[in-house]
Coordinates of C-alpha atoms in Angstrom, one line a residue:
X1 CA 30.5 -77.6 53.1
X2 CA 31.4 -80.4 55.4
X3 CA 30.5 -84.0 54.6
X4 CA 31.8 -86.0 57.6
X5 CA 29.6 -89.2 56.6
X6 CA 30.8 -89.1 52.8
X7 CA 33.2 -91.4 51.5
X8 CA 34.7 -91.8 47.8
X9 CA 36.3 -94.1 45.7
X10 CA 38.3 -92.7 42.4
X11 CA 39.5 -95.1 39.9
X12 CA 41.7 -94.7 36.7
X13 CA 43.4 -97.6 35.3
X14 CA 44.6 -96.1 32.0
X15 CA 45.4 -99.9 30.9
X16 CA 49.3 -99.5 30.7
X17 CA 52.0 -96.9 30.1
X18 CA 51.4 -96.7 26.6
X19 CA 47.4 -96.0 26.7
X20 CA 47.5 -94.0 29.8
X21 CA 46.8 -90.4 28.7
X22 CA 46.9 -87.2 30.6
X23 CA 43.0 -86.6 30.6
X24 CA 42.4 -89.4 32.8
X25 CA 44.7 -88.0 35.4
X26 CA 42.9 -84.7 34.7
X27 CA 39.5 -86.3 35.3
X28 CA 40.4 -87.5 38.4
X29 CA 42.2 -84.3 39.6
X30 CA 39.0 -82.2 38.7
X31 CA 36.7 -84.8 40.8
X32 CA 39.1 -84.9 43.6
X33 CA 39.1 -81.2 44.1
X34 CA 35.5 -80.9 43.8
X35 CA 34.9 -83.3 46.7
X36 CA 37.6 -81.8 48.8
X37 CA 37.1 -78.0 48.0
X38 CA 33.6 -77.8 47.5
X39 CA 31.8 -80.8 49.3
X40 CA 34.2 -81.0 52.2
X41 CA 35.0 -84.6 51.8
X42 CA 37.9 -85.7 54.2
X43 CA 41.3 -86.5 52.7
X44 CA 41.3 -89.9 54.7
X45 CA 37.8 -90.8 53.4
X46 CA 38.9 -90.4 49.6
X47 CA 40.5 -93.5 48.1
X48 CA 42.2 -93.0 44.8
X49 CA 43.2 -95.9 42.9
X50 CA 45.1 -94.3 39.6
X51 CA 47.6 -96.4 37.3
X52 CA 50.4 -97.9 39.1
X53 CA 49.6 -96.0 42.2
X54 CA 52.6 -94.8 44.2
X55 CA 55.1 -96.3 41.9
X56 CA 57.6 -93.7 40.6
X57 CA 57.9 -95.4 37.3
X58 CA 56.7 -93.7 34.1
X59 CA 53.0 -94.3 33.6
X60 CA 51.6 -91.5 31.4
X61 CA 51.8 -91.4 27.8
X62 CA 52.5 -87.7 26.8
X63 CA 53.0 -88.6 23.2
X64 CA 51.0 -91.1 21.0
X65 CA 50.6 -94.6 21.2
X66 CA 53.2 -94.8 18.0
X67 CA 55.8 -92.6 19.8
X68 CA 55.4 -93.5 23.6
X69 CA 58.8 -91.9 24.3
X70 CA 57.4 -88.9 26.2
X71 CA 56.0 -90.0 29.5
X72 CA 56.2 -89.3 33.3
X73 CA 54.9 -90.8 36.6
X74 CA 51.7 -89.9 37.7
X75 CA 51.8 -86.8 40.0
X76 CA 50.5 -88.2 43.2
X77 CA 49.0 -84.5 44.3
X78 CA 45.8 -84.2 42.9
X79 CA 45.0 -80.6 44.1
X80 CA 48.1 -78.9 44.6
X81 CA 48.4 -78.5 48.2
X82 CA 51.7 -80.2 48.4
X83 CA 50.4 -83.6 49.7
X84 CA 50.1 -86.9 48.1
X85 CA 46.7 -87.9 47.4
X86 CA 47.0 -91.3 45.5
X87 CA 46.9 -94.2 47.8
X88 CA 46.4 -97.5 45.6
X89 CA 47.2 -98.8 42.1
X90 CA 44.3 -99.4 40.1
X91 CA 44.4 -103.2 40.2
X92 CA 42.0 -105.9 41.3
X93 CA 43.9 -106.7 44.4
X94 CA 43.8 -102.9 45.4
X95 CA 40.3 -102.4 44.5
X96 CA 39.4 -105.4 46.7
X97 CA 41.5 -104.0 49.6
X98 CA 39.5 -100.6 49.5
X99 CA 36.3 -102.1 49.4
X100 CA 37.3 -104.5 52.3
X101 CA 38.4 -101.4 54.2
X102 CA 35.2 -99.7 53.4
X103 CA 33.0 -102.7 54.5
X104 CA 34.8 -102.5 58.1
X105 CA 34.9 -98.6 58.4
X106 CA 31.5 -97.3 56.9
X107 CA 28.2 -97.5 58.8
X108 CA 24.5 -97.5 57.6
X109 CA 24.5 -93.9 58.1
X110 CA 27.5 -93.3 55.5
X111 CA 27.3 -92.4 51.9
X112 CA 29.6 -93.5 49.0
X113 CA 30.3 -91.9 45.6
X114 CA 32.3 -94.1 43.2
X115 CA 33.9 -92.6 40.0
X116 CA 35.9 -94.5 37.2
X117 CA 37.5 -93.1 34.2
X118 CA 39.9 -94.3 31.4
X119 CA 39.3 -97.1 28.9
X120 CA 36.7 -99.3 28.7
X121 CA 36.4 -102.5 26.5
X122 CA 33.6 -103.8 24.2
X123 CA 32.5 -106.5 26.8
X124 CA 32.1 -103.6 29.2
X125 CA 35.3 -104.4 31.3
X126 CA 37.0 -101.5 33.1
X127 CA 40.8 -101.4 31.8
X128 CA 42.7 -101.3 35.1
X129 CA 46.5 -101.3 35.2
X130 CA 47.7 -104.1 32.9
X131 CA 44.4 -106.1 33.7
X132 CA 40.6 -105.8 33.2
X133 CA 37.6 -106.2 35.6
X134 CA 34.3 -107.0 33.9
X135 CA 31.0 -105.7 35.1
X136 CA 30.1 -108.7 37.5
X137 CA 33.3 -108.3 39.3
X138 CA 33.1 -104.8 39.8
X139 CA 29.4 -104.9 41.0
X140 CA 30.8 -107.8 43.5
X141 CA 33.2 -105.2 45.0
X142 CA 30.5 -102.5 45.3
X143 CA 28.2 -104.9 46.9
X144 CA 30.6 -105.1 50.1
X145 CA 29.1 -101.8 51.2
X146 CA 25.5 -102.4 50.5
X147 CA 24.5 -101.5 53.8
X148 CA 25.2 -97.9 53.5
X149 CA 22.7 -95.2 53.3
X150 CA 23.0 -94.5 49.7
X151 CA 25.5 -94.9 46.8
X152 CA 26.2 -92.6 43.9
X153 CA 28.3 -93.9 40.8
X154 CA 29.4 -92.0 37.7
X155 CA 31.3 -94.1 35.0
X156 CA 32.7 -92.2 32.2
X157 CA 34.9 -94.6 30.3
X158 CA 34.2 -96.4 26.9
X159 CA 31.1 -98.9 27.4
X160 CA 30.4 -97.6 30.5
X161 CA 26.7 -98.2 30.3
X162 CA 27.4 -102.1 30.4
X163 CA 27.8 -101.8 34.1
X164 CA 24.2 -100.5 34.8
X165 CA 22.4 -103.9 34.9
X166 CA 25.0 -105.4 37.3
X167 CA 24.9 -102.5 39.5
X168 CA 21.3 -101.6 39.7
X169 CA 20.0 -102.0 43.3
X170 CA 18.0 -100.2 45.9
X171 CA 19.9 -96.8 47.3
X172 CA 21.8 -96.2 44.3
X173 CA 22.0 -93.9 41.5
X174 CA 24.2 -94.5 38.4
X175 CA 25.4 -92.3 35.5
X176 CA 27.7 -93.2 32.5
X177 CA 29.1 -91.3 29.5
X178 CA 28.2 -93.8 27.0
X179 CA 25.9 -96.8 26.6
X180 CA 26.8 -100.3 26.5
X181 CA 27.9 -100.6 22.9
X182 CA 29.9 -97.2 22.3
X183 CA 32.9 -95.2 23.2
X184 CA 33.0 -92.2 25.3
X185 CA 34.9 -89.3 23.6
X186 CA 37.7 -86.8 25.0
X187 CA 39.5 -83.9 24.2
X188 CA 43.0 -84.8 23.6
X189 CA 46.4 -83.2 24.7
X190 CA 47.6 -82.5 28.1
X191 CA 45.3 -80.4 29.1
X192 CA 42.3 -82.5 27.8
X193 CA 39.2 -84.1 29.6
X194 CA 36.5 -86.6 28.7
X195 CA 33.8 -84.3 27.3
X196 CA 31.0 -85.8 29.6
X197 CA 33.2 -86.1 32.8
X198 CA 34.2 -82.4 32.3
X199 CA 30.3 -81.2 32.0
X200 CA 29.3 -83.2 34.8
X201 CA 32.0 -82.1 37.0
X202 CA 31.3 -78.3 36.0
X203 CA 27.6 -79.0 37.1
X204 CA 28.5 -80.3 40.3
X205 CA 30.9 -78.1 41.1
X206 CA 29.2 -74.7 39.4
X207 CA 32.7 -73.8 38.0
X208 CA 33.7 -74.0 34.4
X209 CA 37.2 -75.4 34.2
X210 CA 38.3 -73.8 31.1
X211 CA 37.4 -70.2 31.6
X212 CA 36.5 -70.1 35.3
X213 CA 33.0 -68.8 34.7
X214 CA 30.0 -69.8 37.1
X215 CA 27.6 -72.5 36.0
X216 CA 24.2 -72.9 37.6
X217 CA 22.9 -76.4 37.2
X218 CA 20.2 -76.0 39.9
X219 CA 17.3 -75.9 37.8
X220 CA 14.7 -76.2 40.6
X221 CA 16.1 -73.5 42.7
X222 CA 16.5 -75.4 46.1
X223 CA 20.3 -74.4 46.1
X224 CA 21.8 -77.9 45.6
X225 CA 22.7 -79.8 42.8
X226 CA 21.1 -83.2 42.5
X227 CA 22.7 -86.2 40.7
X228 CA 19.6 -86.1 38.2
X229 CA 20.3 -82.2 37.7
X230 CA 24.0 -82.7 37.3
X231 CA 22.9 -85.4 34.5
X232 CA 20.7 -83.5 32.6
X233 CA 23.4 -80.4 32.7
X234 CA 25.9 -82.8 31.3
X235 CA 23.8 -84.2 28.6
X236 CA 22.8 -81.0 27.4
X237 CA 26.4 -79.5 27.1
X238 CA 28.4 -82.6 26.4
X239 CA 29.7 -81.9 22.8
X240 CA 30.0 -85.6 22.1
X241 CA 26.5 -86.3 22.8
X242 CA 25.1 -82.7 21.3
X243 CA 27.4 -82.2 18.1
X244 CA 29.0 -85.7 17.8
X245 CA 32.7 -86.5 17.2
X246 CA 34.4 -87.5 13.8
X247 CA 36.4 -90.4 13.6
X248 CA 37.9 -92.7 10.9
X249 CA 36.4 -96.1 10.1
X250 CA 38.0 -98.0 7.2
X251 CA 39.4 -94.7 5.9
X252 CA 36.0 -93.1 6.0
X253 CA 35.2 -90.0 8.2
X254 CA 32.3 -91.0 10.5
X255 CA 30.4 -88.8 12.9
X256 CA 29.6 -90.6 16.0
X257 CA 27.6 -89.5 19.2
X258 CA 27.8 -90.6 22.7
X259 CA 24.7 -91.4 24.6
X260 CA 24.9 -90.8 28.3
X261 CA 23.0 -93.0 30.6
X262 CA 21.0 -92.8 33.9
X263 CA 19.4 -95.0 36.4
X264 CA 18.1 -94.3 39.8
X265 CA 16.2 -96.3 42.3
X266 CA 12.9 -94.9 43.3
X267 CA 13.8 -91.5 42.2
X268 CA 17.0 -91.3 44.7
X269 CA 18.8 -89.4 42.0
X270 CA 16.3 -86.5 42.3
X271 CA 17.1 -85.9 45.9
X272 CA 20.6 -87.0 46.1
X273 CA 23.4 -84.7 46.5
X274 CA 27.0 -85.2 46.9
X275 CA 27.6 -83.8 50.5
X276 CA 25.4 -86.5 51.7
X277 CA 22.0 -84.6 52.0
X278 CA 18.8 -85.9 50.7
X279 CA 17.3 -82.8 49.2
X280 CA 13.7 -82.2 49.6
X281 CA 13.3 -80.8 46.1
X282 CA 10.6 -78.8 44.3
X283 CA 10.4 -81.1 41.4
X284 CA 10.3 -84.5 42.9
X285 CA 8.2 -86.4 40.5
X286 CA 9.7 -89.9 40.0
X287 CA 9.4 -90.0 36.3
X288 CA 13.0 -91.1 35.9
X289 CA 13.5 -94.2 38.1
X290 CA 14.8 -96.1 35.2
X291 CA 17.5 -95.8 32.5
X292 CA 15.4 -94.0 30.0
X293 CA 16.7 -90.4 29.5
X294 CA 18.9 -91.2 26.4
X295 CA 18.8 -94.2 24.5

């Protein structure tokens, strides 16, 4: 497809070189390839803010927090075509620069997709590169482009649900991997992904990144995957939401779940498609115009 009027912002802070794990880069690469190869976003319309940006210093920890002696610099090529795709560092100043640029570049006919991954803090902050951004600060940046046609937001970091109250506005759909008081879970290792992020990306792309099989999340048969359809698919296939994940607390093994969240204004998410089309679906029912699918 071709999406000439679509723009995207991809943010992955990683916190620092000790806590920036490969799965965050993998999440961004998956989303970037989906936008370019499936939805036809122009390279110049995708703004990527990842770790320390174009700095050649090591910024990904391939080992563990205790033994951060195996590291590398984030590959700048996110889709393997030989071109550098990372534009900026994941810092407050670069985020402000990007949204200032979009404010001057975008029009009321354009549409924006925002994706965030990496760590989140219990107060809802996004962990950027050696700094943090609270939900109201992030919302202030997004509000700079409030005049656009509509905005899709997908946030997969821990405590990501804390951003929903600050971001809820007309013409927006917001999906988060976790609620405001819990962690989001991921597979580990160099080939890891966030559980919810992987399932959401597979729903939107129709492609299983693990085995290459075809996925069909188009439940209403209109040949398009709406934001609501992608959310429903991701929730139902997200291991951390369905089966839970084991973690250790005070020396005791505890099974914990993540609870993905969904909010959409006036049922927009049932008609919202990443290529910028507002799909006239067969199931437009306005039953999910608030954050109620999972609590």
